[in-house]
Amino acid sequence: MIIIGGGIAGVSLGAELSKRGQAVTLLEAEDQLAYHTSGRSAQQLVLGYGPPAVRELTDLTVDMLLERQQVLDEPVAWPSSFMMVGTEAEIEAHAYPGQVRQDQPAVHQLLPELRSERFTAGALDERSLRTRADAMISWLVDDAEHLDIHLGEPVTGAQRTNGAWQVTTTKATYQSDVVINAAGAWADEVAQRFDVSPLGLTPLRRTAAILGIDRPISADRCMMMKVDGYYYRYEAHDAILASPQEAEPSPAEDAQPRANDIDDLIQEIQADTTLHITGVRSAWTGLRTEAADGVPVVGFDDQQPGFFWLAGQSGYGFQTSLGFARLACDLIVDGVAGPWVSAASVTALAPGRLR
């Protein structure tokens, strides 16, 4: 098997295929794994968030993650609550299954820095988890006995002959019956190198920053998200990680933060809370890639044999990673999804829906 892309999707599938005894070659264009979107994640796994197929695969991923990490010396995921805040009408319209409604006093008790006149209600999810992206990637790689990783090898061309792919990179040529496209923001571009019609996947900017604050907050403080707005969470006793959650279409590129996006974010946080931002410690921008219907793409291309899509995860990459990897492995190795996942989700994720 050949996997193109070394983010959380490609690495998770490589590890899952390896568990099934499959020899896997993973080709990553950059000189390190998870360089782009996966390495710039908010690292929060939010159950109940997203379309039905995402919610189902998130639940399955979290179950697998919590079970598998029991053998680790240190966990790669741990409980970390998440609360959406806004007006009562906004919470009524946007709360998702599994969240518990909070009145104004309860919101203020959980997030005392919020200006009470701006937020009258909340929806709390105590099932969500925090994860360490680098630790999760390392764990999956270490767990994959048959995964051969090649860094700094962008794919430059491909040809299918006698039922097998010849895949050329800047350094070598590889052969496989099946190629998995887990190239993130570059997924449509990679597909065209295989004479596969693109699916219309759109990379969207998402900026985040570590912001110093004027007073300490506790490590167990829940993550806060303003309805249709920014979020922030604990990063250190004197810092928060925050994002404006912009979703501006972008070319596939090494996206960089823009000063005005961060300035606007700081102004909004200071208007909504009593926190004073003391400085920007670091900032970055990733590209989360979406299909037109907002549902990820997992399945064989309906027009080109031996070409498998694992793309369009949007902001759900980590929280669906193990579930998507297991589903993809079933479809590739067994030719059918197992009974552990609903037929409705398999259909919803299939790439043919976008043609």
Short mmCIF file of C-alpha atoms in Angstrom, two decimals:
data_model
loop_
_atom_site.label_atom_id
_atom_site.label_comp_id
_atom_site.label_asym_id
_atom_site.label_seq_id
_atom_site.Cartn_x
_atom_site.Cartn_y
_atom_site.Cartn_z
CA MET A 1 0.00 0.00 0.00
CA ILE A 2 1.09 3.58 -0.62
CA ILE A 3 -0.25 6.42 1.52
CA ILE A 4 0.32 9.99 0.35
CA GLY A 5 0.33 12.41 3.28
CA GLY A 6 1.90 12.28 6.73
CA GLY A 7 -0.74 14.07 8.79
CA ILE A 8 -2.92 12.41 11.40
CA ALA A 9 -5.12 10.76 8.73
CA GLY A 10 -2.26 9.12 6.84
CA VAL A 11 -0.34 8.10 9.94
CA SER A 12 -3.45 6.63 11.60
CA LEU A 13 -4.27 4.57 8.52
CA GLY A 14 -0.65 3.46 8.18
CA ALA A 15 -0.73 2.19 11.75
CA GLU A 16 -4.07 0.42 11.23
CA LEU A 17 -2.97 -1.26 7.99
CA SER A 18 0.24 -2.31 9.70
CA LYS A 19 -1.79 -4.00 12.45
CA ARG A 20 -3.48 -6.02 9.70
CA GLY A 21 -0.07 -7.19 8.47
CA GLN A 22 -0.01 -4.92 5.42
CA ALA A 23 3.28 -3.48 4.21
CA VAL A 24 2.77 0.28 3.89
CA THR A 25 4.88 3.01 2.31
CA LEU A 26 3.97 6.52 3.49
CA LEU A 27 5.13 9.42 1.32
CA GLU A 28 5.27 12.87 2.92
CA ALA A 29 6.30 15.95 0.95
CA GLU A 30 7.66 17.80 3.98
CA ASP A 31 10.72 16.92 6.06
CA GLN A 32 8.59 16.04 9.09
CA LEU A 33 5.26 14.43 9.82
CA ALA A 34 2.21 16.54 10.70
CA TYR A 35 3.87 19.72 9.45
CA HIS A 36 0.77 21.45 8.17
CA THR A 37 -2.78 21.14 9.57
CA SER A 38 -2.22 18.22 11.97
CA GLY A 39 0.69 19.99 13.62
CA ARG A 40 -1.37 23.16 14.04
CA SER A 41 -4.42 21.61 15.69
CA ALA A 42 -6.36 22.94 18.68
CA GLN A 43 -5.91 19.42 20.09
CA GLN A 44 -9.44 19.25 21.51
CA LEU A 45 -11.67 16.26 20.76
CA VAL A 46 -15.29 17.43 20.93
CA LEU A 47 -17.91 14.69 20.92
CA GLY A 48 -21.31 15.52 19.48
CA TYR A 49 -19.83 18.13 17.11
CA GLY A 50 -20.30 17.97 13.35
CA PRO A 51 -22.53 16.05 10.91
CA PRO A 52 -23.87 12.58 11.87
CA ALA A 53 -21.06 10.56 10.25
CA VAL A 54 -18.46 12.68 12.04
CA ARG A 55 -20.22 12.28 15.38
CA GLU A 56 -20.37 8.50 15.00
CA LEU A 57 -16.70 8.18 14.02
CA THR A 58 -15.69 10.60 16.78
CA ASP A 59 -17.39 8.41 19.38
CA LEU A 60 -15.64 5.35 17.97
CA THR A 61 -12.27 7.12 17.86
CA VAL A 62 -12.53 8.26 21.47
CA ASP A 63 -13.50 4.76 22.61
CA MET A 64 -10.54 3.22 20.77
CA LEU A 65 -8.16 5.92 21.97
CA LEU A 66 -9.07 5.55 25.63
CA GLU A 67 -8.82 1.76 25.40
CA ARG A 68 -5.52 1.61 23.52
CA GLN A 69 -3.73 4.25 25.57
CA GLN A 70 -4.10 2.21 28.76
CA VAL A 71 -0.79 0.48 27.96
CA LEU A 72 1.09 3.80 27.64
CA ASP A 73 3.24 5.28 30.39
CA GLU A 74 1.59 8.67 29.81
CA PRO A 75 -1.85 9.24 28.26
CA VAL A 76 -2.13 11.01 24.92
CA ALA A 77 -5.68 12.18 25.74
CA TRP A 78 -7.44 13.20 28.95
CA PRO A 79 -10.78 14.76 30.00
CA SER A 80 -11.13 18.48 29.25
CA SER A 81 -14.58 20.05 29.25
CA PHE A 82 -15.81 22.40 26.53
CA MET A 83 -18.49 25.10 26.76
CA MET A 84 -20.24 27.08 24.07
CA VAL A 85 -21.47 30.48 25.27
CA GLY A 86 -23.84 33.11 23.91
CA THR A 87 -27.39 34.32 24.35
CA GLU A 88 -30.19 31.93 25.25
CA ALA A 89 -31.45 32.07 21.66
CA GLU A 90 -27.98 31.35 20.25
CA ILE A 91 -27.45 28.39 22.54
CA GLU A 92 -30.89 27.04 21.67
CA ALA A 93 -29.99 27.22 17.98
CA HIS A 94 -26.42 25.88 18.14
CA ALA A 95 -26.12 23.44 21.05
CA TYR A 96 -25.43 19.88 19.93
CA PRO A 97 -26.41 16.48 21.40
CA GLY A 98 -24.68 15.68 24.68
CA GLN A 99 -24.23 19.26 25.84
CA VAL A 100 -25.86 20.32 29.10
CA ARG A 101 -27.51 23.76 29.12
CA GLN A 102 -26.10 26.29 31.60
CA ASP A 103 -27.81 29.43 32.88
CA GLN A 104 -25.98 32.72 33.37
CA PRO A 105 -24.81 32.07 36.97
CA ALA A 106 -23.48 28.63 36.00
CA VAL A 107 -21.61 30.07 33.01
CA HIS A 108 -20.03 32.72 35.21
CA GLN A 109 -19.03 30.14 37.81
CA LEU A 110 -17.24 28.02 35.21
CA LEU A 111 -15.72 30.97 33.34
CA PRO A 112 -15.60 33.86 35.85
CA GLU A 113 -13.61 36.08 33.50
CA LEU A 114 -16.57 36.41 31.09
CA ARG A 115 -18.48 39.68 31.21
CA SER A 116 -21.90 38.52 32.38
CA GLU A 117 -23.80 41.13 30.38
CA ARG A 118 -22.44 39.64 27.14
CA PHE A 119 -23.25 35.98 27.80
CA THR A 120 -26.54 34.80 29.28
CA ALA A 121 -26.36 31.07 28.58
CA GLY A 122 -24.02 28.21 27.78
CA ALA A 123 -23.90 24.57 26.72
CA LEU A 124 -21.34 22.39 28.51
CA ASP A 125 -19.79 19.20 27.12
CA GLU A 126 -17.98 17.30 29.86
CA ARG A 127 -17.19 14.35 27.57
CA SER A 128 -14.62 16.18 25.43
CA LEU A 129 -10.92 15.41 25.61
CA ARG A 130 -7.64 17.25 25.20
CA THR A 131 -4.86 15.53 23.29
CA ARG A 132 -1.21 16.14 22.51
CA ALA A 133 -0.87 16.05 18.74
CA ASP A 134 2.85 15.28 18.70
CA ALA A 135 2.47 12.50 21.27
CA MET A 136 -0.41 10.94 19.36
CA ILE A 137 1.54 10.96 16.08
CA SER A 138 4.62 9.46 17.77
CA TRP A 139 2.54 6.77 19.46
CA LEU A 140 0.94 5.72 16.17
CA VAL A 141 4.29 5.62 14.36
CA ASP A 142 5.91 3.58 17.13
CA ASP A 143 2.97 1.18 17.05
CA ALA A 144 3.22 0.56 13.29
CA GLU A 145 5.64 -2.29 12.67
CA HIS A 146 5.18 -2.45 8.90
CA LEU A 147 5.05 1.29 8.15
CA ASP A 148 7.90 2.62 6.00
CA ILE A 149 7.95 6.44 6.14
CA HIS A 150 9.67 8.55 3.49
CA LEU A 151 9.96 12.26 4.31
CA GLY A 152 10.76 15.02 1.85
CA GLU A 153 9.29 13.08 -1.09
CA PRO A 154 6.48 14.94 -2.84
CA VAL A 155 4.69 12.91 -5.50
CA THR A 156 5.47 14.20 -8.97
CA GLY A 157 3.66 11.69 -11.16
CA ALA A 158 1.79 8.41 -11.38
CA GLN A 159 0.83 5.81 -13.94
CA ARG A 160 -1.39 2.74 -13.69
CA THR A 161 -0.18 -0.29 -15.64
CA ASN A 162 -1.51 -3.86 -15.46
CA GLY A 163 -3.56 -3.07 -12.37
CA ALA A 164 -0.73 -1.48 -10.39
CA TRP A 165 0.30 2.10 -9.70
CA GLN A 166 3.79 3.38 -10.45
CA VAL A 167 4.19 6.39 -8.17
CA THR A 168 7.10 8.74 -8.78
CA THR A 169 8.49 11.17 -6.22
CA THR A 170 11.42 13.56 -6.36
CA LYS A 171 13.66 10.72 -5.15
CA ALA A 172 12.31 7.34 -6.24
CA THR A 173 9.53 5.29 -7.84
CA TYR A 174 7.20 3.03 -5.84
CA GLN A 175 4.64 0.42 -6.90
CA SER A 176 1.35 -0.60 -5.30
CA ASP A 177 -2.08 -1.91 -6.26
CA VAL A 178 -3.72 0.69 -4.03
CA VAL A 179 -2.85 4.33 -3.37
CA ILE A 180 -4.46 6.26 -0.50
CA ASN A 181 -4.79 10.01 -0.93
CA ALA A 182 -4.42 11.54 2.55
CA ALA A 183 -2.80 14.72 1.30
CA GLY A 184 -4.96 17.21 3.21
CA ALA A 185 -5.13 20.60 1.51
CA TRP A 186 -3.32 19.09 -1.49
CA ALA A 187 -5.75 16.16 -1.93
CA ASP A 188 -7.39 17.45 -5.13
CA GLU A 189 -4.01 18.42 -6.57
CA VAL A 190 -2.59 14.97 -5.83
CA ALA A 191 -5.65 13.30 -7.36
CA GLN A 192 -5.06 15.04 -10.67
CA ARG A 193 -1.58 13.51 -10.85
CA PHE A 194 -3.34 10.14 -10.90
CA ASP A 195 -5.79 11.24 -13.62
CA VAL A 196 -8.52 11.32 -10.98
CA SER A 197 -11.13 14.06 -11.16
CA PRO A 198 -10.93 16.41 -8.15
CA LEU A 199 -13.78 16.48 -5.65
CA GLY A 200 -13.88 20.23 -5.15
CA LEU A 201 -12.23 20.14 -1.73
CA THR A 202 -11.57 23.62 -0.34
CA PRO A 203 -8.70 24.49 2.04
CA LEU A 204 -9.81 27.02 4.67
CA ARG A 205 -7.56 29.17 6.84
CA ARG A 206 -7.64 28.67 10.61
CA THR A 207 -5.32 30.81 12.75
CA ALA A 208 -4.38 30.24 16.38
CA ALA A 209 -2.10 31.99 18.86
CA ILE A 210 -0.65 31.56 22.31
CA LEU A 211 -1.55 34.75 24.19
CA GLY A 212 -0.08 35.86 27.49
CA ILE A 213 -2.62 36.96 30.11
CA ASP A 214 -2.36 39.24 33.11
CA ARG A 215 -3.38 36.72 35.77
CA PRO A 216 -3.21 32.95 36.22
CA ILE A 217 -6.05 30.60 35.34
CA SER A 218 -6.39 27.00 36.44
CA ALA A 219 -5.46 24.04 34.26
CA ASP A 220 -8.94 22.54 34.68
CA ARG A 221 -10.66 25.61 33.19
CA CYS A 222 -13.04 24.48 30.45
CA MET A 223 -12.44 25.45 26.84
CA MET A 224 -14.69 28.35 25.83
CA MET A 225 -16.20 28.94 22.39
CA LYS A 226 -18.35 31.93 21.54
CA VAL A 227 -21.24 30.99 19.26
CA ASP A 228 -20.16 31.68 15.67
CA GLY A 229 -16.96 33.22 16.99
CA TYR A 230 -13.59 32.61 18.58
CA TYR A 231 -12.49 30.09 21.16
CA TYR A 232 -9.82 29.97 23.83
CA ARG A 233 -8.54 27.42 26.30
CA TYR A 234 -5.91 27.02 29.00
CA GLU A 235 -2.38 26.68 27.65
CA ALA A 236 -0.28 27.59 30.70
CA HIS A 237 -0.95 29.25 34.05
CA ASP A 238 -0.36 32.64 32.42
CA ALA A 239 -1.39 31.96 28.81
CA ILE A 240 -4.31 30.85 26.66
CA LEU A 241 -4.49 29.28 23.22
CA ALA A 242 -7.05 31.19 21.15
CA SER A 243 -8.38 31.20 17.60
CA PRO A 244 -10.71 33.51 15.68
CA GLN A 245 -11.95 30.39 13.83
CA GLU A 246 -11.85 32.12 10.48
CA ALA A 247 -12.77 29.94 7.50
CA GLU A 248 -11.39 31.86 4.55
CA PRO A 249 -10.72 29.85 1.37
CA SER A 250 -7.03 29.56 0.58
CA PRO A 251 -4.79 27.91 -1.96
CA ALA A 252 -2.96 24.83 -0.72
CA GLU A 253 0.12 26.40 0.83
CA ASP A 254 2.21 26.79 3.97
CA ALA A 255 -0.28 29.26 5.44
CA GLN A 256 0.99 32.00 7.74
CA PRO A 257 -0.86 34.10 10.34
CA ARG A 258 -1.88 37.67 9.55
CA ALA A 259 -1.37 40.39 12.14
CA ASN A 260 -4.84 41.87 11.68
CA ASP A 261 -6.53 38.53 12.41
CA ILE A 262 -4.68 38.23 15.72
CA ASP A 263 -5.22 41.90 16.61
CA ASP A 264 -8.97 41.55 16.03
CA LEU A 265 -9.01 38.37 18.13
CA ILE A 266 -7.28 40.10 21.04
CA GLN A 267 -9.69 43.03 20.90
CA GLU A 268 -12.70 40.73 20.94
CA ILE A 269 -11.42 38.64 23.86
CA GLN A 270 -10.69 41.78 25.88
CA ALA A 271 -14.16 43.16 25.09
CA ASP A 272 -15.91 39.93 26.15
CA THR A 273 -13.80 39.12 29.22
CA THR A 274 -11.88 40.79 32.02
CA LEU A 275 -8.65 39.22 30.78
CA HIS A 276 -5.90 41.54 29.64
CA ILE A 277 -3.70 40.14 26.88
CA THR A 278 -0.05 40.89 27.66
CA GLY A 279 1.44 39.73 24.38
CA VAL A 280 1.51 37.22 21.53
CA ARG A 281 3.93 34.41 22.34
CA SER A 282 3.47 32.49 19.11
CA ALA A 283 0.98 32.22 16.26
CA TRP A 284 0.34 29.91 13.34
CA THR A 285 -2.20 29.18 10.62
CA GLY A 286 -3.33 25.79 9.36
CA LEU A 287 -5.58 24.78 6.51
CA ARG A 288 -8.61 22.64 7.29
CA THR A 289 -9.98 21.18 4.09
CA GLU A 290 -13.69 20.64 3.45
CA ALA A 291 -15.95 19.07 0.87
CA ALA A 292 -18.89 21.14 -0.35
CA ASP A 293 -21.27 19.39 2.05
CA GLY A 294 -18.92 19.62 5.04
CA VAL A 295 -18.64 15.82 5.34
CA PRO A 296 -15.21 14.11 5.09
CA VAL A 297 -14.37 11.75 2.24
CA VAL A 298 -13.46 8.11 2.95
CA GLY A 299 -13.66 5.51 0.20
CA PHE A 300 -12.49 4.30 -3.19
CA ASP A 301 -12.85 6.66 -6.11
CA ASP A 302 -15.89 5.72 -8.17
CA GLN A 303 -14.07 6.26 -11.47
CA GLN A 304 -10.42 5.26 -11.00
CA PRO A 305 -9.61 1.75 -9.69
CA GLY A 306 -7.12 1.44 -6.85
CA PHE A 307 -7.38 5.09 -5.79
CA PHE A 308 -8.69 5.66 -2.26
CA TRP A 309 -9.70 9.00 -0.72
CA LEU A 310 -9.05 9.84 2.94
CA ALA A 311 -9.48 13.60 2.93
CA GLY A 312 -11.69 16.58 3.71
CA GLN A 313 -11.62 16.05 7.49
CA SER A 314 -12.10 19.78 8.12
CA GLY A 315 -11.53 20.45 11.83
CA TYR A 316 -12.37 16.87 12.81
CA GLY A 317 -9.07 15.22 11.91
CA PHE A 318 -7.81 14.09 15.30
CA GLN A 319 -11.20 13.29 16.78
CA THR A 320 -12.12 10.99 13.86
CA SER A 321 -8.64 9.65 13.10
CA LEU A 322 -8.78 6.15 14.55
CA GLY A 323 -12.36 5.58 13.40
CA PHE A 324 -11.63 6.72 9.86
CA ALA A 325 -8.45 4.61 9.81
CA ARG A 326 -10.37 1.49 10.83
CA LEU A 327 -13.11 2.19 8.28
CA ALA A 328 -10.58 2.82 5.51
CA CYS A 329 -8.70 -0.34 6.44
CA ASP A 330 -11.90 -2.39 6.27
CA LEU A 331 -12.77 -0.99 2.84
CA ILE A 332 -9.25 -1.48 1.46
CA VAL A 333 -8.40 -4.89 2.92
CA ASP A 334 -11.83 -6.54 3.28
CA GLY A 335 -13.73 -4.68 0.58
CA VAL A 336 -16.56 -3.86 2.98
CA ALA A 337 -17.04 -1.97 6.23
CA GLY A 338 -17.52 -4.02 9.37
CA PRO A 339 -20.75 -4.03 11.40
CA TRP A 340 -19.17 -1.72 13.98
CA VAL A 341 -19.98 1.31 11.78
CA SER A 342 -23.39 2.22 10.36
CA ALA A 343 -24.15 1.84 6.67
CA ALA A 344 -25.49 5.40 6.73
CA SER A 345 -22.07 6.78 7.70
CA VAL A 346 -20.26 4.69 5.08
CA THR A 347 -22.60 6.05 2.41
CA ALA A 348 -22.34 9.64 3.67
CA LEU A 349 -18.53 9.52 3.51
CA ALA A 350 -18.24 7.94 0.03
CA PRO A 351 -16.50 10.15 -2.57
CA GLY A 352 -19.00 9.35 -5.33
CA ARG A 353 -21.56 11.66 -3.70
CA LEU A 354 -19.47 14.66 -4.81
CA ARG A 355 -19.47 13.80 -8.51
#
